PDB file of C-alpha atoms in Angstrom:
ATOM      1  CA  MET A  91     157.607 127.654  53.940  1.00 35.00           C
ATOM      2  CA  ASN A  92     154.154 128.904  55.212  1.00 48.00           C
ATOM      3  CA  ASN A  93     153.207 131.030  58.088  1.00 54.00           C
ATOM      4  CA  PHE A  94     150.479 128.893  59.518  1.00 65.00           C
ATOM      5  CA  GLN A  95     151.063 126.761  62.449  1.00 91.00           C
ATOM      6  CA  ILE A  96     147.456 125.548  62.887  1.00 96.00           C
ATOM      7  CA  SER A  97     145.083 124.457  60.152  1.00 97.00           C
ATOM      8  CA  PHE A  98     141.406 124.306  60.688  1.00 98.00           C
ATOM      9  CA  ILE A  99     139.564 121.666  58.829  1.00 98.00           C
ATOM     10  CA  ILE A 100     135.800 122.396  58.370  1.00 98.00           C
ATOM     11  CA  PRO A 101     133.849 119.820  56.441  1.00 98.00           C
ATOM     12  CA  LEU A 102     130.721 121.533  54.737  1.00 97.00           C
ATOM     13  CA  TYR A 103     127.502 120.024  53.534  1.00 97.00           C
ATOM     14  CA  ASN A 104     124.403 122.072  53.349  1.00 96.00           C
ATOM     15  CA  LYS A 105     125.113 124.338  56.351  1.00 95.00           C
ATOM     16  CA  ARG A 106     123.975 127.514  55.080  1.00 94.00           C
ATOM     17  CA  GLN A 107     122.330 128.560  58.358  1.00 93.00           C
ATOM     18  CA  SER A 108     125.300 128.112  60.429  1.00 93.00           C
ATOM     19  CA  ILE A 109     128.461 128.328  58.365  1.00 96.00           C
ATOM     20  CA  ALA A 110     128.861 131.999  58.727  1.00 97.00           C
ATOM     21  CA  ASN A 111     128.857 131.867  62.375  1.00 95.00           C
ATOM     22  CA  THR A 112     131.256 129.064  62.447  1.00 96.00           C
ATOM     23  CA  LEU A 113     133.628 130.926  60.351  1.00 98.00           C
ATOM     24  CA  GLN A 114     133.372 134.148  62.174  1.00 97.00           C
ATOM     25  CA  SER A 115     134.209 132.332  65.663  1.00 97.00           C
ATOM     26  CA  VAL A 116     137.614 131.261  63.914  1.00 98.00           C
ATOM     27  CA  LEU A 117     138.178 134.715  62.627  1.00 98.00           C
ATOM     28  CA  SER A 118     137.476 136.292  65.972  1.00 97.00           C
ATOM     29  CA  GLN A 119     140.133 134.048  67.657  1.00 97.00           C
ATOM     30  CA  THR A 120     142.785 136.045  69.705  1.00 96.00           C
ATOM     31  CA  TYR A 121     145.695 133.629  68.245  1.00 95.00           C
ATOM     32  CA  SER A 122     145.713 134.494  64.641  1.00 93.00           C
ATOM     33  CA  CYS A 123     148.468 132.321  63.067  1.00 94.00           C
ATOM     34  CA  PHE A 124     146.141 129.678  61.279  1.00 96.00           C
ATOM     35  CA  GLU A 125     144.578 128.932  58.073  1.00 97.00           C
ATOM     36  CA  ILE A 126     140.992 127.738  57.469  1.00 98.00           C
ATOM     37  CA  VAL A 127     140.397 124.770  55.065  1.00 98.00           C
ATOM     38  CA  VAL A 128     136.760 124.510  54.160  1.00 98.00           C
ATOM     39  CA  VAL A 129     136.046 121.160  52.086  1.00 98.00           C
ATOM     40  CA  ASP A 130     132.603 121.661  50.492  1.00 98.00           C
ATOM     41  CA  ASP A 131     131.317 118.099  50.202  1.00 97.00           C
ATOM     42  CA  GLY A 132     128.928 118.516  47.230  1.00 97.00           C
ATOM     43  CA  SER A 133     126.471 120.790  49.091  1.00 97.00           C
ATOM     44  CA  THR A 134     123.260 121.512  47.152  1.00 96.00           C
ATOM     45  CA  ASP A 135     122.646 124.694  48.854  1.00 96.00           C
ATOM     46  CA  ASP A 136     124.488 127.917  48.742  1.00 95.00           C
ATOM     47  CA  SER A 137     126.808 127.035  51.614  1.00 96.00           C
ATOM     48  CA  ALA A 138     130.021 127.320  49.448  1.00 96.00           C
ATOM     49  CA  GLU A 139     128.831 130.874  48.172  1.00 97.00           C
ATOM     50  CA  ILE A 140     128.372 132.116  51.863  1.00 97.00           C
ATOM     51  CA  VAL A 141     132.069 130.849  52.384  1.00 97.00           C
ATOM     52  CA  ARG A 142     133.177 132.939  49.338  1.00 97.00           C
ATOM     53  CA  GLN A 143     131.716 136.027  50.678  1.00 96.00           C
ATOM     54  CA  PHE A 144     134.405 136.058  53.513  1.00 97.00           C
ATOM     55  CA  ARG A 145     137.371 138.189  52.128  1.00 93.00           C
ATOM     56  CA  ASP A 146     140.156 136.642  54.270  1.00 95.00           C
ATOM     57  CA  GLU A 147     143.190 135.292  52.702  1.00 95.00           C
ATOM     58  CA  ARG A 148     143.594 132.744  55.508  1.00 96.00           C
ATOM     59  CA  ILE A 149     140.289 130.871  54.179  1.00 98.00           C
ATOM     60  CA  ARG A 150     140.795 128.287  51.314  1.00 97.00           C
ATOM     61  CA  LEU A 151     137.496 126.666  49.752  1.00 98.00           C
ATOM     62  CA  ILE A 152     137.839 123.217  48.196  1.00 98.00           C
ATOM     63  CA  GLN A 153     135.007 121.517  46.426  1.00 97.00           C
ATOM     64  CA  LYS A 154     134.583 117.750  45.869  1.00 97.00           C
ATOM     65  CA  GLU A 155     131.793 115.532  45.075  1.00 96.00           C
ATOM     66  CA  ASN A 156     129.701 114.220  48.060  1.00 96.00           C
ATOM     67  CA  GLY A 157     131.558 111.455  49.783  1.00 96.00           C
ATOM     68  CA  GLY A 158     130.766 112.026  53.552  1.00 95.00           C
ATOM     69  CA  VAL A 159     132.520 113.828  56.301  1.00 96.00           C
ATOM     70  CA  CYS A 160     135.382 111.469  56.763  1.00 97.00           C
ATOM     71  CA  SER A 161     136.355 112.007  52.970  1.00 98.00           C
ATOM     72  CA  ALA A 162     135.832 115.881  53.707  1.00 98.00           C
ATOM     73  CA  ARG A 163     138.108 115.542  56.679  1.00 98.00           C
ATOM     74  CA  ASN A 164     140.760 113.437  55.136  1.00 98.00           C
ATOM     75  CA  LEU A 165     141.015 115.747  52.044  1.00 98.00           C
ATOM     76  CA  GLY A 166     141.430 118.617  54.381  1.00 98.00           C
ATOM     77  CA  ILE A 167     143.979 117.046  56.608  1.00 98.00           C
ATOM     78  CA  ARG A 168     146.068 116.194  53.320  1.00 98.00           C
ATOM     79  CA  GLU A 169     145.681 119.867  51.952  1.00 97.00           C
ATOM     80  CA  ALA A 170     146.633 121.381  55.382  1.00 97.00           C
ATOM     81  CA  LYS A 171     149.652 123.592  55.478  1.00 96.00           C
ATOM     82  CA  GLY A 172     150.119 123.858  59.174  1.00 96.00           C
ATOM     83  CA  GLU A 173     151.883 121.555  61.763  1.00 96.00           C
ATOM     84  CA  PHE A 174     148.697 121.039  63.684  1.00 98.00           C
ATOM     85  CA  VAL A 175     145.197 120.441  62.541  1.00 98.00           C
ATOM     86  CA  ALA A 176     142.159 121.834  64.386  1.00 98.00           C
ATOM     87  CA  LEU A 177     138.982 120.065  63.312  1.00 98.00           C
ATOM     88  CA  LEU A 178     135.697 121.775  63.481  1.00 97.00           C
ATOM     89  CA  ASP A 179     132.369 121.028  62.364  1.00 96.00           C
ATOM     90  CA  ALA A 180     130.364 123.552  60.009  1.00 95.00           C
ATOM     91  CA  ASP A 181     127.687 124.206  62.768  1.00 92.00           C
ATOM     92  CA  ASP A 182     129.882 124.595  65.897  1.00 94.00           C
ATOM     93  CA  THR A 183     131.434 127.733  67.281  1.00 94.00           C
ATOM     94  CA  MET A 184     134.264 128.408  69.897  1.00 95.00           C
ATOM     95  CA  ALA A 185     135.090 131.066  72.476  1.00 96.00           C
ATOM     96  CA  PRO A 186     137.560 133.758  71.196  1.00 97.00           C
ATOM     97  CA  ASP A 187     140.451 132.413  73.380  1.00 97.00           C
ATOM     98  CA  TYR A 188     140.025 128.745  72.347  1.00 97.00           C
ATOM     99  CA  LEU A 189     143.288 128.732  70.176  1.00 96.00           C
ATOM    100  CA  ASP A 190     144.998 130.578  72.649  1.00 96.00           C
ATOM    101  CA  GLU A 191     144.365 127.911  75.255  1.00 97.00           C
ATOM    102  CA  GLN A 192     145.168 125.149  72.639  1.00 97.00           C
ATOM    103  CA  LYS A 193     148.495 126.679  71.713  1.00 96.00           C
ATOM    104  CA  LYS A 194     149.399 126.794  75.757  1.00 97.00           C
ATOM    105  CA  MET A 195     148.533 123.201  75.861  1.00 97.00           C
ATOM    106  CA  ILE A 196     150.718 122.383  72.901  1.00 97.00           C
ATOM    107  CA  ASP A 197     153.598 124.106  74.419  1.00 96.00           C
ATOM    108  CA  ASP A 198     152.990 122.655  77.890  1.00 98.00           C
ATOM    109  CA  PHE A 199     152.510 119.106  76.781  1.00 98.00           C
ATOM    110  CA  PRO A 200     154.655 118.721  73.622  1.00 97.00           C
ATOM    111  CA  GLN A 201     154.847 114.851  74.083  1.00 98.00           C
ATOM    112  CA  ALA A 202     150.978 114.794  73.172  1.00 98.00           C
ATOM    113  CA  ALA A 203     149.672 114.103  69.749  1.00 98.00           C
ATOM    114  CA  MET A 204     146.184 115.595  70.431  1.00 98.00           C
ATOM    115  CA  TRP A 205     145.066 118.457  72.752  1.00 98.00           C
ATOM    116  CA  GLY A 206     141.228 118.686  73.764  1.00 97.00           C
ATOM    117  CA  VAL A 207     139.153 120.914  75.714  1.00 96.00           C
ATOM    118  CA  ASN A 208     135.896 120.475  77.252  1.00 92.00           C
ATOM    119  CA  PHE A 209     132.707 121.497  75.273  1.00 89.00           C
ATOM    120  CA  ALA A 210     129.004 122.442  75.942  1.00 86.00           C
ATOM    121  CA  GLU A 211     125.910 121.645  74.297  1.00 82.00           C
ATOM    122  CA  VAL A 212     123.823 124.439  73.115  1.00 78.00           C
ATOM    123  CA  PHE A 213     120.086 123.964  72.175  1.00 76.00           C
ATOM    124  CA  ALA A 214     118.057 126.952  70.488  1.00 68.00           C
ATOM    125  CA  GLY A 215     120.751 129.137  71.731  1.00 67.00           C
ATOM    126  CA  GLU A 216     120.811 128.149  75.377  1.00 69.00           C
ATOM    127  CA  LEU A 217     123.482 126.164  77.062  1.00 69.00           C
ATOM    128  CA  ILE A 218     122.312 122.765  78.076  1.00 65.00           C
ATOM    129  CA  HIS A 219     125.180 121.576  79.895  1.00 68.00           C
ATOM    130  CA  GLU A 220     128.969 120.953  79.726  1.00 68.00           C
ATOM    131  CA  LEU A 221     130.529 117.441  79.164  1.00 71.00           C
ATOM    132  CA  PRO A 222     130.904 115.485  82.281  1.00 76.00           C
ATOM    133  CA  THR A 223     134.459 114.193  82.322  1.00 84.00           C
ATOM    134  CA  GLY A 224     135.074 112.000  85.274  1.00 83.00           C
ATOM    135  CA  LEU A 225     138.461 113.976  85.812  1.00 88.00           C
ATOM    136  CA  LYS A 226     139.060 116.494  88.715  1.00 90.00           C
ATOM    137  CA  LYS A 227     137.305 119.735  87.965  1.00 90.00           C
ATOM    138  CA  GLY A 228     139.656 121.940  85.900  1.00 93.00           C
ATOM    139  CA  PHE A 229     141.868 119.329  84.898  1.00 94.00           C
ATOM    140  CA  ARG A 230     144.637 120.192  82.684  1.00 97.00           C
ATOM    141  CA  GLY A 231     147.357 117.702  81.669  1.00 97.00           C
ATOM    142  CA  ILE A 232     148.193 114.197  79.963  1.00 97.00           C
ATOM    143  CA  VAL A 233     145.350 111.787  80.392  1.00 95.00           C
ATOM    144  CA  GLY A 234     146.551 108.413  81.669  1.00 89.00           C
ATOM    145  CA  ASP A 235     144.797 105.135  81.548  1.00 87.00           C
ATOM    146  CA  TYR A 236     141.889 106.670  79.330  1.00 91.00           C
ATOM    147  CA  PHE A 237     139.989 103.318  78.939  1.00 90.00           C
ATOM    148  CA  GLU A 238     139.905 102.817  82.646  1.00 86.00           C
ATOM    149  CA  MET A 239     138.972 106.226  83.865  1.00 81.00           C
ATOM    150  CA  PRO A 240     136.369 105.788  86.541  1.00 74.00           C
ATOM    151  CA  GLY A 241     133.159 107.908  86.179  1.00 65.00           C
ATOM    152  CA  ARG A 242     133.916 109.077  82.453  1.00 68.00           C
ATOM    153  CA  ALA A 243     130.363 109.310  81.157  1.00 61.00           C
ATOM    154  CA  SER A 244     131.359 109.796  77.544  1.00 71.00           C
ATOM    155  CA  ASP A 245     134.485 110.559  75.586  1.00 85.00           C
ATOM    156  CA  LEU A 246     136.563 113.673  76.435  1.00 90.00           C
ATOM    157  CA  PHE A 247     137.050 114.439  72.727  1.00 93.00           C
ATOM    158  CA  CYS A 248     134.811 115.959  70.203  1.00 90.00           C
ATOM    159  CA  SER A 249     135.328 116.747  66.437  1.00 93.00           C
ATOM    160  CA  SER A 250     135.289 120.484  67.123  1.00 95.00           C
ATOM    161  CA  SER A 251     137.304 120.692  70.457  1.00 95.00           C
ATOM    162  CA  VAL A 252     140.712 118.876  69.344  1.00 97.00           C
ATOM    163  CA  VAL A 253     143.844 119.985  68.027  1.00 98.00           C
ATOM    164  CA  ILE A 254     146.002 117.034  66.299  1.00 98.00           C
ATOM    165  CA  ARG A 255     149.569 116.843  65.118  1.00 98.00           C
ATOM    166  CA  LYS A 256     149.307 116.339  61.575  1.00 98.00           C
ATOM    167  CA  SER A 257     152.175 113.765  61.497  1.00 97.00           C
ATOM    168  CA  ALA A 258     150.025 111.526  63.982  1.00 98.00           C
ATOM    169  CA  PHE A 259     147.793 110.607  60.997  1.00 98.00           C
ATOM    170  CA  ASP A 260     150.767 108.895  59.272  1.00 97.00           C
ATOM    171  CA  THR A 261     150.772 106.370  62.318  1.00 97.00           C
ATOM    172  CA  ALA A 262     147.398 106.203  63.563  1.00 97.00           C
ATOM    173  CA  GLY A 263     145.670 106.387  60.106  1.00 97.00           C
ATOM    174  CA  TYR A 264     142.889 108.575  58.577  1.00 98.00           C
ATOM    175  CA  PHE A 265     139.255 108.727  59.028  1.00 98.00           C
ATOM    176  CA  ASP A 266     137.596 105.489  58.151  1.00 98.00           C
ATOM    177  CA  GLU A 267     135.459 106.550  55.259  1.00 97.00           C
ATOM    178  CA  ARG A 268     133.141 103.396  55.702  1.00 97.00           C
ATOM    179  CA  ILE A 269     131.765 104.695  58.996  1.00 96.00           C
ATOM    180  CA  LYS A 270     129.271 107.924  59.069  1.00 93.00           C
ATOM    181  CA  TYR A 271     128.430 107.742  62.868  1.00 92.00           C
ATOM    182  CA  SER A 272     131.040 107.545  65.724  1.00 93.00           C
ATOM    183  CA  GLU A 273     134.006 108.031  63.029  1.00 96.00           C
ATOM    184  CA  ASP A 274     135.334 110.423  65.364  1.00 96.00           C
ATOM    185  CA  ILE A 275     135.679 108.340  68.426  1.00 95.00           C
ATOM    186  CA  ASP A 276     137.223 105.670  66.166  1.00 97.00           C
ATOM    187  CA  MET A 277     140.000 108.290  65.315  1.00 97.00           C
ATOM    188  CA  TRP A 278     140.353 109.247  68.925  1.00 97.00           C
ATOM    189  CA  TYR A 279     140.980 105.777  70.141  1.00 97.00           C
ATOM    190  CA  ARG A 280     143.524 105.171  67.431  1.00 97.00           C
ATOM    191  CA  ILE A 281     145.626 108.245  68.317  1.00 98.00           C
ATOM    192  CA  ILE A 282     145.132 107.475  72.153  1.00 97.00           C
ATOM    193  CA  LEU A 283     146.425 103.811  71.384  1.00 96.00           C
ATOM    194  CA  ASN A 284     149.454 105.270  69.705  1.00 97.00           C
ATOM    195  CA  PHE A 285     150.337 108.715  71.630  1.00 97.00           C
ATOM    196  CA  PRO A 286     149.981 110.520  74.866  1.00 97.00           C
ATOM    197  CA  VAL A 287     146.869 112.915  74.660  1.00 97.00           C
ATOM    198  CA  ALA A 288     146.242 115.969  76.746  1.00 98.00           C
ATOM    199  CA  PHE A 289     142.957 117.468  77.940  1.00 96.00           C
ATOM    200  CA  TYR A 290     141.727 120.619  79.655  1.00 97.00           C
ATOM    201  CA  ASP A 291     138.483 120.731  81.546  1.00 94.00           C
ATOM    202  CA  LYS A 292     137.341 124.219  80.436  1.00 93.00           C
ATOM    203  CA  TYR A 293     134.597 124.402  77.997  1.00 90.00           C
ATOM    204  CA  LEU A 294     135.676 126.679  75.093  1.00 94.00           C
ATOM    205  CA  VAL A 295     133.565 125.075  72.362  1.00 93.00           C
ATOM    206  CA  PHE A 296     129.838 125.114  71.705  1.00 90.00           C
ATOM    207  CA  TYR A 297     128.230 122.142  70.262  1.00 84.00           C
ATOM    208  CA  ASN A 298     124.947 123.162  68.422  1.00 79.00           C
ATOM    209  CA  TYR A 299     122.657 120.144  69.141  1.00 67.00           C
ATOM    210  CA  ASP A 300     119.755 121.445  66.759  1.00 60.00           C
ATOM    211  CA  ALA A 301     121.945 122.242  63.922  1.00 56.00           C
ATOM    212  CA  GLU A 302     120.648 121.314  60.526  1.00 53.00           C
ATOM    213  CA  ASN A 303     121.854 117.748  59.299  1.00 53.00           C
ATOM    214  CA  ARG A 304     123.300 117.026  62.582  1.00 48.00           C
ATOM    215  CA  ALA A 305     124.326 113.421  62.240  1.00 53.00           C
ATOM    216  CA  MET A 306     123.729 112.940  65.667  1.00 50.00           C
ATOM    217  CA  ASN A 307     119.957 113.443  65.356  1.00 47.00           C
ATOM    218  CA  LYS A 308     119.496 111.084  62.736  1.00 54.00           C
ATOM    219  CA  LEU A 309     118.759 107.123  62.623  1.00 62.00           C
ATOM    220  CA  ARG A 310     122.123 105.420  62.717  1.00 88.00           C
ATOM    221  CA  PRO A 311     122.127 102.310  60.097  1.00 94.00           C
ATOM    222  CA  LEU A 312     124.488  99.736  61.838  1.00 96.00           C
ATOM    223  CA  LYS A 313     126.255  99.382  58.487  1.00 96.00           C
ATOM    224  CA  TYR A 314     127.716 102.857  58.927  1.00 96.00           C
ATOM    225  CA  PHE A 315     128.113 102.614  62.674  1.00 97.00           C
ATOM    226  CA  LEU A 316     131.497 101.832  64.301  1.00 97.00           C
ATOM    227  CA  PRO A 317     130.292  98.542  66.118  1.00 97.00           C
ATOM    228  CA  TYR A 318     129.792  96.987  62.731  1.00 98.00           C
ATOM    229  CA  TYR A 319     133.516  97.058  62.067  1.00 98.00           C
ATOM    230  CA  VAL A 320     134.644  96.025  65.412  1.00 98.00           C
ATOM    231  CA  ASP A 321     137.181  93.316  63.868  1.00 97.00           C
ATOM    232  CA  LYS A 322     139.192  96.372  62.660  1.00 97.00           C
ATOM    233  CA  TYR A 323     140.773  96.575  66.232  1.00 97.00           C
ATOM    234  CA  GLU A 324     142.151  93.008  66.234  1.00 96.00           C
ATOM    235  CA  LYS A 325     145.583  94.293  65.907  1.00 95.00           C
ATOM    236  CA  TYR A 326     145.281  95.938  69.203  1.00 96.00           C
ATOM    237  CA  LYS A 327     144.684  92.617  70.981  1.00 96.00           C
ATOM    238  CA  ASP A 328     147.694  92.941  72.940  1.00 96.00           C
ATOM    239  CA  ASN A 329     146.233  96.014  74.703  1.00 96.00           C
ATOM    240  CA  ALA A 330     143.856  93.805  76.854  1.00 96.00           C
ATOM    241  CA  VAL A 331     142.343  96.925  78.595  1.00 95.00           C
ATOM    242  CA  PHE A 332     141.268  98.625  75.240  1.00 96.00           C
ATOM    243  CA  TYR A 333     140.467  95.511  73.415  1.00 97.00           C
ATOM    244  CA  THR A 334     137.970  94.197  76.017  1.00 96.00           C
ATOM    245  CA  PHE A 335     136.518  97.840  76.184  1.00 95.00           C
ATOM    246  CA  ILE A 336     135.878  98.202  72.602  1.00 96.00           C
ATOM    247  CA  GLU A 337     134.446  94.600  72.212  1.00 97.00           C
ATOM    248  CA  ARG A 338     131.959  95.121  75.275  1.00 96.00           C
ATOM    249  CA  TRP A 339     131.186  98.562  74.052  1.00 95.00           C
ATOM    250  CA  SER A 340     130.366  97.165  70.463  1.00 97.00           C
ATOM    251  CA  ALA A 341     128.426  94.244  71.832  1.00 97.00           C
ATOM    252  CA  VAL A 342     126.150  96.568  73.778  1.00 95.00           C
ATOM    253  CA  TRP A 343     125.264  98.465  70.663  1.00 96.00           C
ATOM    254  CA  ILE A 344     124.888  95.400  68.546  1.00 97.00           C
ATOM    255  CA  LYS A 345     122.438  93.675  70.759  1.00 95.00           C
ATOM    256  CA  GLN A 346     120.167  96.730  70.385  1.00 93.00           C
ATOM    257  CA  TYR A 347     119.920  96.498  66.721  1.00 95.00           C
ATOM    258  CA  TYR A 348     119.610  92.761  66.779  1.00 96.00           C
ATOM    259  CA  PHE A 349     116.499  92.545  69.284  1.00 94.00           C
ATOM    260  CA  ASN A 350     114.700  95.743  68.419  1.00 90.00           C
ATOM    261  CA  GLY A 351     113.074  95.459  65.073  1.00 83.00           C
ATOM    262  CA  LYS A 352     113.741  93.444  61.857  1.00 90.00           C
ATOM    263  CA  THR A 353     115.128  96.175  59.369  1.00 93.00           C
ATOM    264  CA  GLN A 354     118.608  95.891  60.774  1.00 94.00           C
ATOM    265  CA  ARG A 355     118.786  92.217  62.032  1.00 95.00           C
ATOM    266  CA  ALA A 356     120.633  90.825  59.135  1.00 96.00           C
ATOM    267  CA  ASP A 357     123.418  93.418  59.575  1.00 97.00           C
ATOM    268  CA  ALA A 358     123.349  93.006  63.511  1.00 97.00           C
ATOM    269  CA  ARG A 359     123.844  89.236  62.782  1.00 96.00           C
ATOM    270  CA  THR A 360     126.842  89.858  60.547  1.00 97.00           C
ATOM    271  CA  ALA A 361     128.213  92.122  63.214  1.00 98.00           C
ATOM    272  CA  ALA A 362     127.683  89.802  66.041  1.00 98.00           C
ATOM    273  CA  GLN A 363     129.927  87.188  64.099  1.00 97.00           C
ATOM    274  CA  LYS A 364     132.721  89.689  64.274  1.00 98.00           C
ATOM    275  CA  LEU A 365     132.818  90.004  68.025  1.00 98.00           C
ATOM    276  CA  ASP A 366     135.480  88.169  70.270  1.00 98.00           C
ATOM    277  CA  TYR A 367     133.335  86.116  72.685  1.00 98.00           C
ATOM    278  CA  SER A 368     136.578  85.329  74.567  1.00 97.00           C
ATOM    279  CA  VAL A 369     136.517  88.760  76.224  1.00 97.00           C
ATOM    280  CA  LEU A 370     132.765  89.201  76.481  1.00 97.00           C
ATOM    281  CA  PRO A 371     130.425  87.984  79.443  1.00 95.00           C
ATOM    282  CA  LYS A 372     129.081  84.638  78.763  1.00 94.00           C
ATOM    283  CA  LYS A 373     125.587  86.196  78.296  1.00 93.00           C
ATOM    284  CA  TYR A 374     126.554  87.122  74.667  1.00 96.00           C
ATOM    285  CA  ILE A 375     126.989  83.523  73.700  1.00 95.00           C
ATOM    286  CA  PHE A 376     123.388  82.923  74.752  1.00 94.00           C
ATOM    287  CA  LEU A 377     122.121  86.287  73.205  1.00 96.00           C
ATOM    288  CA  PHE A 378     123.810  85.615  69.758  1.00 96.00           C
ATOM    289  CA  LYS A 379     124.689  82.036  69.495  1.00 95.00           C
ATOM    290  CA  THR A 380     121.331  80.506  70.397  1.00 94.00           C
ATOM    291  CA  PRO A 381     118.097  80.421  68.379  1.00 95.00           C
ATOM    292  CA  PHE A 382     116.783  83.946  68.245  1.00 95.00           C
ATOM    293  CA  CYS A 383     113.731  83.255  70.344  1.00 93.00           C
ATOM    294  CA  ILE A 384     115.948  82.155  73.123  1.00 93.00           C
ATOM    295  CA  GLY A 385     118.254  85.076  72.755  1.00 93.00           C
ATOM    296  CA  LYS A 386     115.377  87.535  72.764  1.00 93.00           C
ATOM    297  CA  LEU A 387     114.013  86.213  75.998  1.00 93.00           C
ATOM    298  CA  ILE A 388     117.251  86.459  77.625  1.00 90.00           C
ATOM    299  CA  TYR A 389     117.802  89.894  76.337  1.00 91.00           C
ATOM    300  CA  PHE A 390     114.315  91.243  77.467  1.00 88.00           C
ATOM    301  CA  ALA A 391     114.935  89.549  81.014  1.00 87.00           C
ATOM    302  CA  THR A 392     118.402  91.245  81.272  1.00 84.00           C
ATOM    303  CA  GLU A 393     116.957  94.610  80.277  1.00 81.00           C
ATOM    304  CA  LEU A 394     114.105  94.356  82.782  1.00 81.00           C
ATOM    305  CA  ARG A 395     116.741  93.411  85.697  1.00 74.00           C
ATOM    306  CA  LEU A 396     118.846  96.304  84.544  1.00 70.00           C
ATOM    307  CA  ARG A 397     115.909  98.906  84.637  1.00 72.00           C
ATOM    308  CA  SER A 398     114.660  97.599  88.127  1.00 70.00           C
ATOM    309  CA  LYS A 399     118.240  98.464  89.496  1.00 67.00           C
ATOM    310  CA  ARG A 400     118.062 102.080  88.329  1.00 60.00           C
TER     311      ARG A 400
END
C-alpha cells in the first residue's frame, strides 16, 4: 500500500524553459501527500535532465517515444499510485494552497468524480485575467445543468486545474489519442456526462499563455481537432441537451474550416458528413448540402449579419 493520495500527471515535451518552475510549484504545496509522475514524451531537448536534477523521492520520470499529449497523460494515469489524479501541464504553475483547497473540495463533495478551480491566464509574467465562469462569484459546489448554464463564456475546467478520481476513467474512458486540440474538453464532457462534478471559483492555477510549444498558439489541423470526431458522441444521443450542444458547437467550427481557405476543405467536408442535421438549425443544410458556391454566399451573408449585431 502506498502513501500517496494524489498523483500529479505531467506530460513533458520540450519544456526546458518552464518545467523547473512547474515542478517547484508542486513541491511548494502546503499539502504534501502526493507523487509527481512526469511522462517525457520523446523530448529532443534537455527537459528530462532538468527533471532528474530534482532530488525528491515523490518524483518519478517515465520516458517514452513521442506519441502526443494524450498518450503521455494516459500512460501517466495508468502508472499513478494515488486514488486521485491531478493533471498539470509542464508550463503551468499553481498557488501553494492549490492542493489544500482541492483536498477540501474532495472531502466536502465526495459524490463528485472531478473537482476543478478557476485559473488565470498569464502573459510575459503578467496576469491577464481569470476565467469568466457564468457562476455566482466565489461559487463552490456541485455544478448542475452544465450544458445549459447561462453566461458560461468557456469551459470551467482546464488541464492544469482539475483533480479526477482515478476510477472515473474506467467509466468515462481515457484521453482520445486521435485528438491533439481540445482533447481536454472531450474528457471533461465525458466525465460530466457520467458523474457529478464540483467547481470552486477561486483562481489558484496560472496558465502561461506564452509558454514554448503551447498547443493553443498553433494552427489547428481539423483532423486533430475534436469537431472532426463529432460522431463519437452518438452514444449520448439520449441526453438531448448535451447532444444538441456538441453538434452545434462542432458545426460552428466545421463551417470555419469549410469556407475559409482550401487547405482543409476536404477534411471539413468529411466532418460535415458526420453531423446530425436533425438537431441543427436548418441553415446548416444549406451551408453543407448545397453546391459550394451557394453555401459560401449563405455563409458570408450570415457572418455579415452577425457582425452587424455586435
